[in-house]
Amino acid sequence: MKGRSIILDHFEGREAAALMVDGKLEDFFIDGDAPVPGTIYRARADRPVKGQGGMFLSTPDGPAFLKQLKGLAPGQMLLVQVTGYAEPGKAIPVTQKLLFKSRYAIATPGAPGLNLSRTIRDEEERDRLMEVAHDVLEGGNHGMILRSACADADADEVAEDIAAMSDLAAQVLGDAEGEMELLIEGDGPHLRAWREWSEPAEICRDAGDFEHHGVLDALDVTLTIREPLPGGGFLYIEPTRALVAVDVNTGSDTSLAAGTKANIACARLLPRALRLRGLAGQVVLDLAPMPKKDRSSFEGALRSALRADSEETVMLGWTNLGHFELQRKRGRAALAEVLS
């Protein structure tokens, strides 16, 4: 099956969305039990932790942790937004830098100015979008980022999104006084798919479409620790409490170049494999044996694959044992934990 398809359905009783590209599962969102990134609370500052440079907060959904101390005092009420998923047994990560995201626009209170995505390079298109935004935001107090999806989009739809995000930001910022409260829930899987998967695609929303479009078969692989590599090798991807361990195996290929080929294949596949499984934090790669001269090729392939990935990942480099380390933001819940 060629082309892009966005399938909106349910998986094991939970709302879910799948992105299929040329018949292959490329991304997957599923509703979990934890607070979703983008959720906004009116929270209460509780206890500073100077050793960690932050403050524990109380929210209606449990304890949160804010990496900030300056200007805060216990008992103070403040607006915070969930930035990611907490590790098991830890507090919800939050920030005071609120963002209001939609398909075309991101309102940025506290960061004034109008900015366009750098992927929009056509000067006429940039001028068109700036004119649309200026007409909507005239006299507004919030900064605004126009996202890459704005390119060639209908002017009225872009203007509607800009106005909606600007109004929502003003509403929330004007509601800073009061007791602890959940003010805005983060987007669920279907709405997040509309917001993030903006390239043209066939939309499928009938019950049973996950089965009809091969999503269930792809999830059968994703829910195991074994991920096949092109060429016959495979990865073992095993999350532990401390880190995610990835072992690269060349399979039946015993040639001199087998290790390098498997490692390059791993570099190209790894962001997708981690994204689908919702795995993040510290990631340690136990690569197949390869000459040191091939390390730069591996790093280049991994850097290129991460550049196209939706989750922020930092390449930390090589260890003395020859492992390669990554640090990946927890932008989504681990699939296995959601379904456990």
Tab-separated table of C-alpha atoms in Angstrom, residues 43-300:
chain	number	residue	atom	x	y	z
A	43	ALA	CA	-0.385	24.557	40.902
A	44	ARG	CA	0.928	25.277	44.397
A	45	ALA	CA	4.626	25.487	45.199
A	46	ASP	CA	5.405	23.094	48.045
A	47	ARG	CA	9.032	22.261	48.727
A	48	PRO	CA	12.284	23.545	47.240
A	49	VAL	CA	15.031	21.013	46.468
A	50	LYS	CA	18.197	23.051	46.149
A	51	GLY	CA	20.330	20.046	45.306
A	52	GLN	CA	18.216	19.467	42.184
A	53	GLY	CA	17.714	23.153	41.449
A	54	GLY	CA	13.948	22.946	41.503
A	55	MET	CA	10.667	22.983	43.375
A	56	PHE	CA	8.109	20.275	44.072
A	57	LEU	CA	4.548	21.398	43.310
A	58	SER	CA	1.097	20.081	44.105
A	59	THR	CA	-1.405	19.616	41.256
A	60	PRO	CA	-4.850	17.973	41.067
A	61	ASP	CA	-3.121	14.974	39.411
A	62	GLY	CA	-0.341	14.536	41.960
A	63	PRO	CA	3.144	15.950	42.624
A	64	ALA	CA	5.007	17.827	39.899
A	65	PHE	CA	8.595	19.037	39.637
A	66	LEU	CA	9.638	22.425	38.259
A	67	LYS	CA	13.308	23.040	37.452
A	68	GLN	CA	13.296	26.518	38.895
A	69	LEU	CA	13.820	28.094	42.310
A	70	LYS	CA	14.359	31.795	41.702
A	71	GLY	CA	11.351	33.912	42.615
A	72	LEU	CA	9.356	31.021	44.077
A	73	ALA	CA	8.208	30.452	47.642
A	74	PRO	CA	6.259	27.610	49.290
A	75	GLY	CA	2.525	28.240	49.117
A	76	GLN	CA	2.744	30.361	45.979
A	77	MET	CA	0.233	29.609	43.178
A	78	LEU	CA	1.545	29.475	39.628
A	79	LEU	CA	0.622	28.327	36.130
A	80	VAL	CA	2.609	25.372	34.814
A	81	GLN	CA	2.463	23.090	31.784
A	82	VAL	CA	3.331	19.395	31.528
A	83	THR	CA	6.403	18.913	29.314
A	84	GLY	CA	6.687	15.127	29.197
A	85	TYR	CA	5.936	11.858	30.963
A	86	ALA	CA	7.331	11.101	34.402
A	87	GLU	CA	9.438	8.038	35.017
A	88	PRO	CA	7.671	5.480	37.249
A	89	GLY	CA	7.469	6.774	40.816
A	90	LYS	CA	8.619	10.291	39.912
A	91	ALA	CA	6.870	13.666	39.767
A	92	ILE	CA	5.270	15.117	36.623
A	93	PRO	CA	7.787	17.350	34.765
A	94	VAL	CA	6.428	20.862	34.255
A	95	THR	CA	7.518	24.301	33.094
A	96	GLN	CA	6.306	27.881	33.546
A	97	LYS	CA	6.987	28.610	29.866
A	98	LEU	CA	3.510	27.949	28.504
A	99	LEU	CA	2.948	27.068	24.837
A	100	PHE	CA	-0.421	26.844	23.095
A	101	LYS	CA	-0.073	24.584	20.050
A	102	SER	CA	-2.357	23.919	17.124
A	103	ARG	CA	-1.887	22.665	13.577
A	104	TYR	CA	-0.742	25.992	12.150
A	105	ALA	CA	0.261	28.172	15.091
A	106	ILE	CA	1.956	28.169	18.491
A	107	ALA	CA	1.216	31.033	20.892
A	108	THR	CA	4.234	31.886	23.061
A	109	PRO	CA	3.313	34.105	26.025
A	110	GLY	CA	6.389	35.761	27.474
A	111	ALA	CA	8.267	35.434	24.170
A	112	PRO	CA	6.970	38.290	21.990
A	113	GLY	CA	7.393	38.498	18.256
A	114	LEU	CA	6.139	36.740	15.149
A	115	ASN	CA	8.232	33.913	13.739
A	116	LEU	CA	7.822	31.562	10.779
A	117	SER	CA	9.081	28.018	10.494
A	118	ARG	CA	12.464	27.971	8.765
A	119	THR	CA	11.231	25.182	6.520
A	120	ILE	CA	9.048	27.765	4.732
A	121	ARG	CA	11.628	29.268	2.384
A	122	ASP	CA	9.560	30.809	-0.414
A	123	GLU	CA	9.623	34.583	0.125
A	124	GLU	CA	6.192	35.208	-1.378
A	125	GLU	CA	4.682	32.539	0.865
A	126	ARG	CA	6.437	33.969	3.905
A	127	ASP	CA	5.103	37.442	3.067
A	128	ARG	CA	1.575	36.043	2.625
A	129	LEU	CA	1.643	34.321	5.990
A	130	MET	CA	3.119	37.326	7.770
A	131	GLU	CA	0.298	39.459	6.389
A	132	VAL	CA	-2.306	36.954	7.583
A	133	ALA	CA	-0.767	36.856	11.066
A	134	HIS	CA	-0.380	40.636	11.382
A	135	ASP	CA	-4.044	41.125	10.485
A	136	VAL	CA	-5.112	38.742	13.255
A	137	LEU	CA	-2.602	39.774	15.917
A	138	GLU	CA	-2.753	43.533	15.554
A	139	GLY	CA	-2.500	44.874	19.102
A	140	GLY	CA	-1.994	41.379	20.569
A	141	ASN	CA	0.291	40.747	23.540
A	142	HIS	CA	1.536	37.234	22.806
A	143	GLY	CA	4.290	35.938	20.571
A	144	MET	CA	3.338	33.558	17.781
A	145	ILE	CA	5.139	30.909	15.732
A	146	LEU	CA	3.695	29.873	12.385
A	147	ARG	CA	4.403	26.181	11.851
A	148	SER	CA	5.567	24.424	8.683
A	149	ALA	CA	1.999	23.212	8.010
A	150	CYS	CA	1.101	26.819	7.134
A	151	ALA	CA	2.871	26.533	3.783
A	152	ASP	CA	0.212	26.794	1.032
A	153	ALA	CA	-2.563	26.405	3.620
A	154	ASP	CA	-5.849	28.265	3.302
A	155	ALA	CA	-5.479	31.799	4.699
A	156	ASP	CA	-8.781	31.648	6.585
A	157	GLU	CA	-7.815	28.373	8.294
A	158	VAL	CA	-4.432	29.769	9.323
A	159	ALA	CA	-6.053	32.968	10.613
A	160	GLU	CA	-8.613	30.950	12.580
A	161	ASP	CA	-5.871	28.901	14.246
A	162	ILE	CA	-3.825	31.988	15.119
A	163	ALA	CA	-6.858	33.691	16.653
A	164	ALA	CA	-7.866	30.555	18.592
A	165	MET	CA	-4.391	30.089	20.117
A	166	SER	CA	-4.106	33.795	20.953
A	167	ASP	CA	-7.520	33.785	22.657
A	168	LEU	CA	-6.734	30.568	24.554
A	169	ALA	CA	-3.448	32.004	25.830
A	170	ALA	CA	-5.202	35.154	27.024
A	171	GLN	CA	-7.920	33.102	28.734
A	172	VAL	CA	-5.473	30.886	30.630
A	173	LEU	CA	-3.132	33.701	31.659
A	174	GLY	CA	-6.120	35.616	32.964
A	175	ASP	CA	-7.037	32.669	35.183
A	176	ALA	CA	-3.905	32.603	37.336
A	177	GLU	CA	-5.638	33.319	40.651
A	178	GLY	CA	-7.338	30.664	42.740
A	179	GLU	CA	-6.820	27.210	44.179
A	180	MET	CA	-5.205	24.212	42.482
A	181	GLU	CA	-7.021	23.379	39.256
A	182	LEU	CA	-6.654	21.600	35.940
A	183	LEU	CA	-7.111	24.411	33.416
A	184	ILE	CA	-6.350	22.788	30.052
A	185	GLU	CA	-6.026	19.100	29.166
A	186	GLY	CA	-3.388	18.122	26.630
A	187	ASP	CA	-4.502	16.867	23.218
A	188	GLY	CA	-5.670	13.266	22.889
A	189	PRO	CA	-4.345	10.955	20.142
A	190	HIS	CA	-6.840	11.958	17.420
A	191	LEU	CA	-6.410	15.685	17.960
A	192	ARG	CA	-2.640	15.297	18.292
A	193	ALA	CA	-2.553	13.432	14.974
A	194	TRP	CA	-4.392	16.335	13.282
A	195	ARG	CA	-1.952	18.772	14.893
A	196	GLU	CA	1.326	16.961	14.195
A	197	TRP	CA	0.836	14.853	11.045
A	198	SER	CA	0.179	17.737	8.699
A	199	GLU	CA	1.432	16.342	5.385
A	200	PRO	CA	-1.298	15.281	2.921
A	201	ALA	CA	-2.702	11.870	3.805
A	202	GLU	CA	-5.755	9.668	3.433
A	203	ILE	CA	-7.849	9.852	6.614
A	204	CYS	CA	-9.445	6.596	7.825
A	205	ARG	CA	-11.726	6.756	10.837
A	206	ASP	CA	-14.016	3.707	10.756
A	207	ALA	CA	-14.020	1.144	13.542
A	208	GLY	CA	-11.780	-1.751	12.571
A	209	ASP	CA	-9.471	0.338	10.336
A	210	PHE	CA	-6.419	-0.614	12.423
A	211	GLU	CA	-6.934	-4.214	11.329
A	212	HIS	CA	-7.790	-3.341	7.727
A	213	HIS	CA	-4.668	-1.208	7.255
A	214	GLY	CA	-2.132	-3.509	8.926
A	215	VAL	CA	-1.680	-1.475	12.110
A	216	LEU	CA	-2.388	-4.422	14.382
A	217	ASP	CA	0.229	-6.592	12.655
A	218	ALA	CA	2.817	-3.806	13.018
A	219	LEU	CA	1.950	-3.385	16.704
A	220	ASP	CA	2.534	-7.110	17.261
A	221	VAL	CA	6.199	-6.456	16.401
A	222	THR	CA	6.370	-3.174	18.313
A	223	LEU	CA	5.164	-4.841	21.506
A	224	THR	CA	8.122	-7.245	21.472
A	225	ILE	CA	11.771	-6.471	22.228
A	226	ARG	CA	12.928	-7.798	18.836
A	227	GLU	CA	12.994	-5.398	15.861
A	228	PRO	CA	14.049	-6.799	12.459
A	229	LEU	CA	16.682	-4.928	10.439
A	230	PRO	CA	16.799	-4.752	6.641
A	231	GLY	CA	19.277	-7.350	5.410
A	232	GLY	CA	18.496	-10.013	8.014
A	233	GLY	CA	19.895	-8.609	11.253
A	234	PHE	CA	17.824	-7.439	14.206
A	235	LEU	CA	17.785	-5.291	17.335
A	236	TYR	CA	16.911	-6.259	20.877
A	237	ILE	CA	15.380	-3.205	22.562
A	238	GLU	CA	15.003	-3.769	26.303
A	239	PRO	CA	13.901	-1.036	28.730
A	240	THR	CA	15.218	-1.300	32.300
A	241	ARG	CA	14.570	0.965	35.260
A	242	ALA	CA	17.816	2.870	34.635
A	243	LEU	CA	18.078	2.941	30.841
A	244	VAL	CA	17.024	1.490	27.503
A	245	ALA	CA	19.509	-1.133	26.270
A	246	VAL	CA	19.733	-1.752	22.510
A	247	ASP	CA	21.716	-4.739	21.244
A	248	VAL	CA	22.591	-4.961	17.531
A	249	ASN	CA	22.812	-8.448	16.029
A	250	THR	CA	23.980	-9.218	12.488
A	251	GLY	CA	21.841	-12.334	12.210
A	252	SER	CA	23.091	-14.922	9.711
A	253	ASP	CA	25.462	-12.481	7.957
A	254	THR	CA	29.037	-13.420	8.919
A	255	SER	CA	30.885	-11.299	6.345
A	256	LEU	CA	33.601	-8.808	7.328
A	257	ALA	CA	31.266	-5.881	6.621
A	258	ALA	CA	28.308	-7.383	8.534
A	259	GLY	CA	28.846	-5.339	11.694
A	260	THR	CA	29.069	-2.018	9.883
A	261	LYS	CA	26.009	-2.792	7.733
A	262	ALA	CA	23.922	-3.784	10.779
A	263	ASN	CA	25.011	-0.707	12.735
A	264	ILE	CA	24.151	1.657	9.869
A	265	ALA	CA	20.772	-0.053	9.529
A	266	CYS	CA	20.283	0.368	13.284
A	267	ALA	CA	21.061	4.093	13.016
A	268	ARG	CA	18.407	4.578	10.336
A	269	LEU	CA	15.754	2.477	12.081
A	270	LEU	CA	16.323	3.320	15.755
A	271	PRO	CA	14.381	6.624	16.036
A	272	ARG	CA	11.264	4.981	14.610
A	273	ALA	CA	11.656	1.882	16.825
A	274	LEU	CA	11.995	4.004	19.971
A	275	ARG	CA	9.206	6.367	18.914
A	276	LEU	CA	6.683	3.581	18.337
A	277	ARG	CA	7.518	1.980	21.677
A	278	GLY	CA	7.447	5.329	23.506
A	279	LEU	CA	10.915	4.697	24.947
A	280	ALA	CA	13.152	7.524	26.128
A	281	GLY	CA	15.588	8.625	28.818
A	282	GLN	CA	19.097	7.167	28.676
A	283	VAL	CA	19.582	4.905	25.651
A	284	VAL	CA	22.723	2.741	25.388
A	285	LEU	CA	23.582	1.008	22.098
A	286	ASP	CA	25.670	-2.173	22.188
A	287	LEU	CA	26.674	-2.143	18.538
A	288	ALA	CA	27.938	-4.997	16.399
A	289	PRO	CA	31.735	-5.136	15.965
A	290	MET	CA	32.973	-2.706	13.315
A	291	PRO	CA	36.246	-0.870	12.537
A	292	LYS	CA	36.711	2.443	14.319
A	293	LYS	CA	37.064	4.136	10.943
A	294	ASP	CA	33.370	3.365	10.293
A	295	ARG	CA	32.157	5.139	13.422
A	296	SER	CA	31.782	8.469	11.612
A	297	SER	CA	29.508	6.828	9.011
A	298	PHE	CA	27.358	5.391	11.802
A	299	GLU	CA	27.160	8.777	13.544
A	300	GLY	CA	26.218	10.520	10.299
